[in-house]
PDB file of C-alpha atoms in Angstrom:
ATOM      1  CA  MET D 173       3.061  27.958 -11.642  1.00 56.00           C
ATOM      2  CA  LYS D 174       1.256  25.961 -14.711  1.00 55.00           C
ATOM      3  CA  GLY D 175       4.294  24.252 -15.501  1.00 56.00           C
ATOM      4  CA  ILE D 176       4.380  22.685 -11.916  1.00 64.00           C
ATOM      5  CA  THR D 177       0.871  21.655 -11.876  1.00 74.00           C
ATOM      6  CA  GLN D 178       1.199  19.626 -15.068  1.00 71.00           C
ATOM      7  CA  VAL D 179       4.076  17.944 -13.799  1.00 68.00           C
ATOM      8  CA  VAL D 180       2.285  17.021 -10.728  1.00 76.00           C
ATOM      9  CA  THR D 181      -0.921  16.117 -12.753  1.00 78.00           C
ATOM     10  CA  VAL D 182       1.487  13.823 -14.734  1.00 73.00           C
ATOM     11  CA  GLU D 183       3.570  12.159 -11.715  1.00 76.00           C
ATOM     12  CA  LEU D 184       0.008  11.238 -10.081  1.00 75.00           C
ATOM     13  CA  LYS D 185      -1.167   9.623 -13.283  1.00 78.00           C
ATOM     14  CA  LEU D 186       2.295   7.445 -13.136  1.00 75.00           C
ATOM     15  CA  ILE D 187       1.847   6.722  -9.472  1.00 77.00           C
ATOM     16  CA  VAL D 188      -1.721   5.554  -9.769  1.00 74.00           C
ATOM     17  CA  ARG D 189      -1.385   3.665 -12.790  1.00 76.00           C
ATOM     18  CA  ASP D 190       1.663   1.558 -10.745  1.00 79.00           C
ATOM     19  CA  PRO D 191      -0.178  -1.487  -9.540  1.00 82.00           C
ATOM     20  CA  MET D 192       2.022  -1.903  -6.217  1.00 83.00           C
ATOM     21  CA  SER D 193       2.151   1.749  -5.506  1.00 82.00           C
ATOM     22  CA  ALA D 194      -1.947   1.966  -6.040  1.00 84.00           C
ATOM     23  CA  PHE D 195      -2.873  -1.370  -4.300  1.00 90.00           C
ATOM     24  CA  PHE D 196      -0.738  -0.729  -1.091  1.00 87.00           C
ATOM     25  CA  ALA D 197      -1.750   2.715  -0.745  1.00 87.00           C
ATOM     26  CA  LEU D 198      -5.434   2.499  -1.746  1.00 90.00           C
ATOM     27  CA  VAL D 199      -6.843  -1.040  -1.086  1.00 92.00           C
ATOM     28  CA  PHE D 200      -4.081  -2.654   1.287  1.00 94.00           C
ATOM     29  CA  PRO D 201      -5.221  -0.104   3.887  1.00 94.00           C
ATOM     30  CA  ALA D 202      -9.133  -1.043   3.413  1.00 94.00           C
ATOM     31  CA  ILE D 203      -8.230  -4.420   3.690  1.00 95.00           C
ATOM     32  CA  MET D 204      -6.172  -3.559   7.100  1.00 94.00           C
ATOM     33  CA  LEU D 205      -9.532  -1.623   8.150  1.00 95.00           C
ATOM     34  CA  TRP D 206     -11.772  -4.455   7.582  1.00 95.00           C
ATOM     35  CA  VAL D 207      -9.590  -7.197   9.317  1.00 93.00           C
ATOM     36  CA  LYS D 208      -9.494  -4.876  12.249  1.00 92.00           C
ATOM     37  CA  LEU D 209     -13.212  -4.451  12.376  1.00 92.00           C
ATOM     38  CA  ARG D 210     -13.984  -8.005  12.101  1.00 90.00           C
ATOM     39  CA  GLY D 211     -14.575  -8.513  15.850  1.00 84.00           C
ATOM     40  CA  GLY D 212     -16.705  -5.414  16.007  1.00 85.00           C
ATOM     41  CA  ASN D 213     -16.135  -1.640  16.927  1.00 87.00           C
ATOM     42  CA  LYS D 214     -15.152  -2.586  20.467  1.00 86.00           C
ATOM     43  CA  PRO D 215     -13.617   0.396  22.764  1.00 86.00           C
ATOM     44  CA  LEU D 216     -10.092   0.296  23.359  1.00 86.00           C
ATOM     45  CA  PRO D 217      -8.607   0.755  26.830  1.00 82.00           C
ATOM     46  CA  GLY D 218      -9.192   4.444  27.495  1.00 80.00           C
ATOM     47  CA  GLY D 219     -13.086   4.271  25.730  1.00 84.00           C
ATOM     48  CA  THR D 220     -12.343   5.442  22.151  1.00 87.00           C
ATOM     49  CA  PRO D 221     -14.099   3.125  19.559  1.00 91.00           C
ATOM     50  CA  LEU D 222     -11.813   0.880  17.624  1.00 93.00           C
ATOM     51  CA  ILE D 223     -12.865   2.638  14.507  1.00 95.00           C
ATOM     52  CA  ASP D 224     -12.422   6.167  15.876  1.00 95.00           C
ATOM     53  CA  ALA D 225      -8.689   5.074  16.671  1.00 94.00           C
ATOM     54  CA  THR D 226      -8.456   2.968  13.483  1.00 95.00           C
ATOM     55  CA  VAL D 227      -8.976   5.357  10.634  1.00 97.00           C
ATOM     56  CA  PRO D 228      -6.631   8.123  11.931  1.00 96.00           C
ATOM     57  CA  MET D 229      -4.002   5.481  12.366  1.00 96.00           C
ATOM     58  CA  LEU D 230      -4.504   3.970   9.266  1.00 97.00           C
ATOM     59  CA  ILE D 231      -4.136   7.413   7.748  1.00 97.00           C
ATOM     60  CA  ILE D 232      -0.405   7.797   8.781  1.00 97.00           C
ATOM     61  CA  PHE D 233       0.088   4.496   7.378  1.00 97.00           C
ATOM     62  CA  VAL D 234      -0.891   5.591   4.062  1.00 97.00           C
ATOM     63  CA  ILE D 235       0.918   8.896   4.285  1.00 97.00           C
ATOM     64  CA  GLY D 236       4.063   7.030   5.616  1.00 97.00           C
ATOM     65  CA  LEU D 237       4.158   4.473   2.589  1.00 96.00           C
ATOM     66  CA  ALA D 238       3.413   7.294  -0.117  1.00 95.00           C
ATOM     67  CA  ALA D 239       6.313   9.265   1.587  1.00 96.00           C
ATOM     68  CA  LEU D 240       8.977   6.794   2.893  1.00 96.00           C
ATOM     69  CA  VAL D 241       8.452   3.913   0.394  1.00 95.00           C
ATOM     70  CA  VAL D 242       7.470   5.174  -3.117  1.00 94.00           C
ATOM     71  CA  LEU D 243       8.468   8.688  -3.316  1.00 95.00           C
ATOM     72  CA  PRO D 244      12.237   7.766  -2.664  1.00 95.00           C
ATOM     73  CA  ALA D 245      11.927   4.993  -5.127  1.00 94.00           C
ATOM     74  CA  THR D 246      10.433   7.225  -7.821  1.00 93.00           C
ATOM     75  CA  LEU D 247      13.454   9.813  -7.105  1.00 93.00           C
ATOM     76  CA  ALA D 248      15.990   7.172  -7.183  1.00 93.00           C
ATOM     77  CA  GLN D 249      14.778   5.519 -10.331  1.00 92.00           C
ATOM     78  CA  TYR D 250      14.780   8.510 -11.969  1.00 90.00           C
ATOM     79  CA  ARG D 251      18.477   9.154 -11.268  1.00 90.00           C
ATOM     80  CA  GLU D 252      18.980   5.541 -12.613  1.00 89.00           C
ATOM     81  CA  ARG D 253      17.452   6.107 -15.700  1.00 87.00           C
ATOM     82  CA  ARG D 254      19.082   9.337 -16.107  1.00 86.00           C
ATOM     83  CA  VAL D 255      16.004  11.455 -16.120  1.00 85.00           C
ATOM     84  CA  LEU D 256      17.133  13.708 -13.704  1.00 82.00           C
ATOM     85  CA  LYS D 257      20.210  14.563 -15.811  1.00 83.00           C
ATOM     86  CA  ARG D 258      18.150  15.311 -18.872  1.00 84.00           C
ATOM     87  CA  LEU D 259      16.152  17.892 -16.177  1.00 78.00           C
ATOM     88  CA  ARG D 260      19.387  19.270 -15.053  1.00 80.00           C
ATOM     89  CA  VAL D 261      19.288  21.394 -18.727  1.00 76.00           C
ATOM     90  CA  THR D 262      15.826  22.487 -17.726  1.00 76.00           C
ATOM     91  CA  PRO D 263      14.883  25.693 -15.748  1.00 76.00           C
ATOM     92  CA  ALA D 264      13.775  23.074 -12.941  1.00 75.00           C
ATOM     93  CA  SER D 265      15.726  23.422  -9.371  1.00 84.00           C
ATOM     94  CA  PRO D 266      16.005  20.819  -6.889  1.00 86.00           C
ATOM     95  CA  THR D 267      13.509  22.711  -4.955  1.00 88.00           C
ATOM     96  CA  MET D 268      10.695  22.643  -7.716  1.00 87.00           C
ATOM     97  CA  LEU D 269      11.584  19.243  -8.269  1.00 87.00           C
ATOM     98  CA  PHE D 270      10.994  18.257  -4.437  1.00 92.00           C
ATOM     99  CA  GLY D 271       8.082  20.204  -4.285  1.00 91.00           C
ATOM    100  CA  ALA D 272       6.407  18.489  -7.503  1.00 89.00           C
ATOM    101  CA  GLN D 273       7.394  15.323  -6.565  1.00 92.00           C
ATOM    102  CA  TRP D 274       6.213  15.666  -2.974  1.00 95.00           C
ATOM    103  CA  ALA D 275       2.941  16.959  -4.181  1.00 93.00           C
ATOM    104  CA  ALA D 276       2.422  14.237  -6.241  1.00 92.00           C
ATOM    105  CA  HIS D 277       3.028  11.558  -3.883  1.00 93.00           C
ATOM    106  CA  MET D 278       1.076  13.536  -1.299  1.00 94.00           C
ATOM    107  CA  LEU D 279      -1.917  13.638  -3.241  1.00 93.00           C
ATOM    108  CA  LEU D 280      -1.755   9.539  -3.539  1.00 93.00           C
ATOM    109  CA  ALA D 281      -2.000   9.683   0.454  1.00 95.00           C
ATOM    110  CA  VAL D 282      -5.257  12.448   0.189  1.00 96.00           C
ATOM    111  CA  LEU D 283      -6.773   9.781  -1.762  1.00 94.00           C
ATOM    112  CA  GLY D 284      -5.960   6.988   0.200  1.00 95.00           C
ATOM    113  CA  SER D 285      -6.970   8.865   3.282  1.00 96.00           C
ATOM    114  CA  TRP D 286     -10.496   9.733   1.877  1.00 96.00           C
ATOM    115  CA  LEU D 287     -11.097   6.377   0.612  1.00 96.00           C
ATOM    116  CA  LEU D 288     -10.186   5.487   4.290  1.00 96.00           C
ATOM    117  CA  ILE D 289     -12.658   7.777   5.801  1.00 97.00           C
ATOM    118  CA  ALA D 290     -15.400   7.240   3.127  1.00 97.00           C
ATOM    119  CA  ILE D 291     -15.453   3.206   3.981  1.00 96.00           C
ATOM    120  CA  GLY D 292     -15.187   3.758   8.156  1.00 95.00           C
ATOM    121  CA  ALA D 293     -18.255   6.033   7.979  1.00 95.00           C
ATOM    122  CA  VAL D 294     -20.247   4.201   5.477  1.00 95.00           C
ATOM    123  CA  ALA D 295     -19.708   0.714   6.967  1.00 93.00           C
ATOM    124  CA  TYR D 296     -18.535   1.239  10.722  1.00 94.00           C
ATOM    125  CA  GLY D 297     -19.956   4.210  11.660  1.00 92.00           C
ATOM    126  CA  LEU D 298     -16.859   6.405  12.178  1.00 95.00           C
ATOM    127  CA  SER D 299     -17.278   9.760  13.947  1.00 94.00           C
ATOM    128  CA  ALA D 300     -16.323  12.949  12.311  1.00 94.00           C
ATOM    129  CA  PRO D 301     -13.203  14.657  13.469  1.00 94.00           C
ATOM    130  CA  ALA D 302     -14.261  16.556  16.546  1.00 94.00           C
ATOM    131  CA  GLN D 303     -11.476  19.029  15.641  1.00 94.00           C
ATOM    132  CA  LEU D 304     -11.353  19.397  11.779  1.00 95.00           C
ATOM    133  CA  LEU D 305      -8.591  21.989  11.907  1.00 95.00           C
ATOM    134  CA  GLY D 306      -6.247  20.360  14.247  1.00 94.00           C
ATOM    135  CA  VAL D 307      -6.626  16.744  12.085  1.00 96.00           C
ATOM    136  CA  LEU D 308      -5.977  19.229   8.759  1.00 96.00           C
ATOM    137  CA  VAL D 309      -2.989  20.561  10.271  1.00 96.00           C
ATOM    138  CA  ALA D 310      -1.709  17.330  11.912  1.00 96.00           C
ATOM    139  CA  TRP D 311      -2.073  15.701   8.141  1.00 97.00           C
ATOM    140  CA  LEU D 312      -0.170  18.438   6.556  1.00 97.00           C
ATOM    141  CA  LEU D 313       2.695  18.180   9.370  1.00 97.00           C
ATOM    142  CA  SER D 314       2.743  14.682   8.887  1.00 97.00           C
ATOM    143  CA  ALA D 315       3.020  14.648   5.272  1.00 97.00           C
ATOM    144  CA  LEU D 316       5.695  17.374   5.343  1.00 97.00           C
ATOM    145  CA  SER D 317       7.787  15.643   7.863  1.00 97.00           C
ATOM    146  CA  LEU D 318       7.330  12.055   6.607  1.00 98.00           C
ATOM    147  CA  GLY D 319       7.904  13.462   3.155  1.00 97.00           C
ATOM    148  CA  ALA D 320      11.154  15.459   3.867  1.00 97.00           C
ATOM    149  CA  ILE D 321      12.640  12.052   5.063  1.00 98.00           C
ATOM    150  CA  GLY D 322      11.346  10.370   1.973  1.00 97.00           C
ATOM    151  CA  LEU D 323      12.875  12.856  -0.191  1.00 97.00           C
ATOM    152  CA  LEU D 324      16.337  12.432   1.833  1.00 97.00           C
ATOM    153  CA  LEU D 325      16.187   8.880   1.326  1.00 96.00           C
ATOM    154  CA  GLY D 326      15.542   9.551  -2.824  1.00 95.00           C
ATOM    155  CA  ALA D 327      18.481  12.058  -2.610  1.00 94.00           C
ATOM    156  CA  LEU D 328      20.819   9.307  -1.204  1.00 94.00           C
ATOM    157  CA  ALA D 329      19.895   6.109  -2.592  1.00 93.00           C
ATOM    158  CA  PRO D 330      21.905   4.945  -5.562  1.00 89.00           C
ATOM    159  CA  SER D 331      19.076   2.884  -7.456  1.00 92.00           C
ATOM    160  CA  GLY D 332      15.428   2.466  -6.915  1.00 91.00           C
ATOM    161  CA  ARG D 333      15.806  -1.164  -5.745  1.00 93.00           C
ATOM    162  CA  ALA D 334      17.793   0.271  -2.768  1.00 95.00           C
ATOM    163  CA  ALA D 335      15.693   3.184  -2.091  1.00 95.00           C
ATOM    164  CA  THR D 336      12.631   0.766  -1.880  1.00 94.00           C
ATOM    165  CA  VAL D 337      14.605  -1.685   0.297  1.00 95.00           C
ATOM    166  CA  ILE D 338      15.729   1.053   3.014  1.00 96.00           C
ATOM    167  CA  GLY D 339      12.356   2.761   2.882  1.00 95.00           C
ATOM    168  CA  LEU D 340      10.450  -0.557   3.742  1.00 95.00           C
ATOM    169  CA  SER D 341      13.377  -1.043   6.115  1.00 95.00           C
ATOM    170  CA  LEU D 342      12.440   2.161   8.113  1.00 95.00           C
ATOM    171  CA  PHE D 343       8.637   2.125   7.230  1.00 96.00           C
ATOM    172  CA  PHE D 344       7.717  -1.259   9.120  1.00 94.00           C
ATOM    173  CA  PRO D 345       9.534  -0.840  12.187  1.00 94.00           C
ATOM    174  CA  MET D 346       7.781   2.655  12.551  1.00 94.00           C
ATOM    175  CA  VAL D 347       4.117   1.322  11.825  1.00 94.00           C
ATOM    176  CA  PHE D 348       4.652  -1.539  14.211  1.00 93.00           C
ATOM    177  CA  LEU D 349       6.229   0.513  17.070  1.00 94.00           C
ATOM    178  CA  ALA D 350       4.493   4.233  16.596  1.00 94.00           C
ATOM    179  CA  GLY D 351       0.903   3.203  17.106  1.00 92.00           C
ATOM    180  CA  VAL D 352       0.121   2.960  13.384  1.00 94.00           C
ATOM    181  CA  VAL D 353      -1.119  -0.799  13.112  1.00 92.00           C
ATOM    182  CA  ILE D 354      -1.149  -1.570  17.150  1.00 90.00           C
ATOM    183  CA  PRO D 355      -2.929   1.190  19.301  1.00 90.00           C
ATOM    184  CA  ARG D 356      -0.631   2.470  21.569  1.00 88.00           C
ATOM    185  CA  GLU D 357      -3.254   1.690  24.370  1.00 86.00           C
ATOM    186  CA  SER D 358      -2.692  -2.088  23.741  1.00 84.00           C
ATOM    187  CA  MET D 359       0.951  -1.647  23.763  1.00 86.00           C
ATOM    188  CA  SER D 360       3.545  -2.366  26.647  1.00 87.00           C
ATOM    189  CA  GLY D 361       5.175   0.814  28.356  1.00 86.00           C
ATOM    190  CA  SER D 362       8.603  -0.502  26.843  1.00 89.00           C
ATOM    191  CA  MET D 363       7.101  -0.443  22.829  1.00 89.00           C
ATOM    192  CA  ARG D 364       5.725   2.981  23.629  1.00 90.00           C
ATOM    193  CA  ALA D 365       8.857   4.551  24.781  1.00 92.00           C
ATOM    194  CA  ILE D 366      10.678   3.025  21.738  1.00 93.00           C
ATOM    195  CA  GLY D 367       7.840   4.223  19.280  1.00 92.00           C
ATOM    196  CA  ASP D 368       8.006   7.485  20.957  1.00 92.00           C
ATOM    197  CA  LEU D 369      11.425   7.880  19.473  1.00 92.00           C
ATOM    198  CA  MET D 370      10.034   7.436  15.720  1.00 94.00           C
ATOM    199  CA  PRO D 371       9.424  10.365  13.546  1.00 94.00           C
ATOM    200  CA  MET D 372       5.919   8.586  12.861  1.00 96.00           C
ATOM    201  CA  ALA D 373       4.738   9.052  16.436  1.00 95.00           C
ATOM    202  CA  PRO D 374       4.070  12.376  16.596  1.00 96.00           C
ATOM    203  CA  ALA D 375       2.002  12.082  13.370  1.00 96.00           C
ATOM    204  CA  VAL D 376      -0.119   9.553  15.154  1.00 96.00           C
ATOM    205  CA  GLU D 377      -0.680  11.393  18.166  1.00 94.00           C
ATOM    206  CA  ALA D 378      -1.286  14.704  16.589  1.00 96.00           C
ATOM    207  CA  ILE D 379      -3.968  13.184  14.271  1.00 96.00           C
ATOM    208  CA  ARG D 380      -5.542  10.935  16.524  1.00 95.00           C
ATOM    209  CA  ASP D 381      -5.849  14.233  19.458  1.00 94.00           C
ATOM    210  CA  GLY D 382      -7.405  16.122  16.550  1.00 94.00           C
ATOM    211  CA  TRP D 383      -9.933  13.570  15.833  1.00 95.00           C
ATOM    212  CA  ALA D 384     -10.951  12.935  19.508  1.00 92.00           C
ATOM    213  CA  GLY D 385     -11.200  16.334  20.209  1.00 89.00           C
ATOM    214  CA  GLY D 386      -8.109  17.003  22.160  1.00 85.00           C
ATOM    215  CA  ALA D 387      -5.739  20.234  21.449  1.00 82.00           C
ATOM    216  CA  ALA D 388      -2.332  18.526  20.103  1.00 82.00           C
ATOM    217  CA  SER D 389       0.846  19.214  22.203  1.00 89.00           C
ATOM    218  CA  PRO D 390       2.781  22.130  20.632  1.00 92.00           C
ATOM    219  CA  ILE D 391       5.744  20.260  21.495  1.00 94.00           C
ATOM    220  CA  THR D 392       4.015  17.418  18.926  1.00 94.00           C
ATOM    221  CA  LEU D 393       3.649  20.138  16.350  1.00 96.00           C
ATOM    222  CA  GLY D 394       7.270  21.351  16.761  1.00 96.00           C
ATOM    223  CA  VAL D 395       9.203  17.748  16.341  1.00 96.00           C
ATOM    224  CA  MET D 396       7.161  17.492  12.767  1.00 97.00           C
ATOM    225  CA  VAL D 397       8.322  20.933  11.898  1.00 97.00           C
ATOM    226  CA  ALA D 398      11.799  20.499  13.364  1.00 98.00           C
ATOM    227  CA  ILE D 399      11.764  16.977  11.313  1.00 97.00           C
ATOM    228  CA  SER D 400      10.531  18.840   8.035  1.00 97.00           C
ATOM    229  CA  VAL D 401      13.142  21.713   8.040  1.00 97.00           C
ATOM    230  CA  VAL D 402      16.389  19.388   8.818  1.00 97.00           C
ATOM    231  CA  ALA D 403      15.506  16.598   6.716  1.00 97.00           C
ATOM    232  CA  GLY D 404      14.240  18.830   3.984  1.00 96.00           C
ATOM    233  CA  GLY D 405      17.224  20.883   4.205  1.00 96.00           C
ATOM    234  CA  ALA D 406      19.558  17.316   4.572  1.00 97.00           C
ATOM    235  CA  ALA D 407      17.864  16.487   1.096  1.00 96.00           C
ATOM    236  CA  LEU D 408      18.283  19.839  -0.866  1.00 94.00           C
ATOM    237  CA  ARG D 409      22.449  19.260   0.100  1.00 94.00           C
ATOM    238  CA  ALA D 410      22.319  15.574  -0.578  1.00 93.00           C
ATOM    239  CA  PHE D 411      20.515  15.906  -3.772  1.00 91.00           C
ATOM    240  CA  ARG D 412      22.473  15.212  -7.036  1.00 88.00           C
ATOM    241  CA  TRP D 413      21.158  14.945 -10.431  1.00 85.00           C
TER     242      TRP D 413
END
C-alpha cells in the first residue's frame, strides 16, 4: 500500500507540473465558468439557476479531460518510452498500474472540481449540493466509468500522440452533446437524443440530479457501473507492456 501511495503521489506531481494538463484541468474550466456567468446568474428553462447547473456540468468536463485525454496519453507515452518495459520486471501488475494511474489522474480531477466549487460559491453564490451523498456517488461513478474508457484507450494507443488525438476526438463531441458545455434544457430534442448515447451523459445527469436534490435513476447509475466493468475488463485484456 505504501508503494502504491508513493507512485500515486509522484504521478500526481508529474501531471500537475505539465503546463498543458494543469491549465486545461484547473484553469480552463474556471475561465469557462466566468464566460458562462458574464451575463448573470439567469435561470435555465425549468428554473435551475445557471450557476447551479454550470458547476456540476464543468465538474464532468474536468473528470472527462483527466480520464479521456491526460490518462491515456500518459500510459501510451510510458509504453512509447519503454517505461512500462522496466516496470514489467517489478512486482507491479497491470491492475496495480491501472489503479495507481487512475487514482493520480482522478486526484487531478478532484483538485479541478474543488476549484470550480470554490469559485462558484465565492463569486457567484453557488448553492450547496442538496444531496451531498448522491453527488459524491455520482462523481465516483463518473470517474470510474470515464476512467475505465481512458485506461482502455491507453492500453490500445500505439503512442502518446495517437492517444491524445483519439482522446480529444472522443472528448469534444461528448462535452458538446452530452450536456457538459450546453445545458440539456437548451438543446434540441435531436441533440439530446444523440447525447444520451454517449458515456458522459449519465455522469452529467447523475451529478446534476444530486446537486438539485433529486435521486439519480438506478438505470443511470447502473449504466456507469456497466461501463466501468466492461471497459475496465477490456483494458486489462488489451494491456501490453
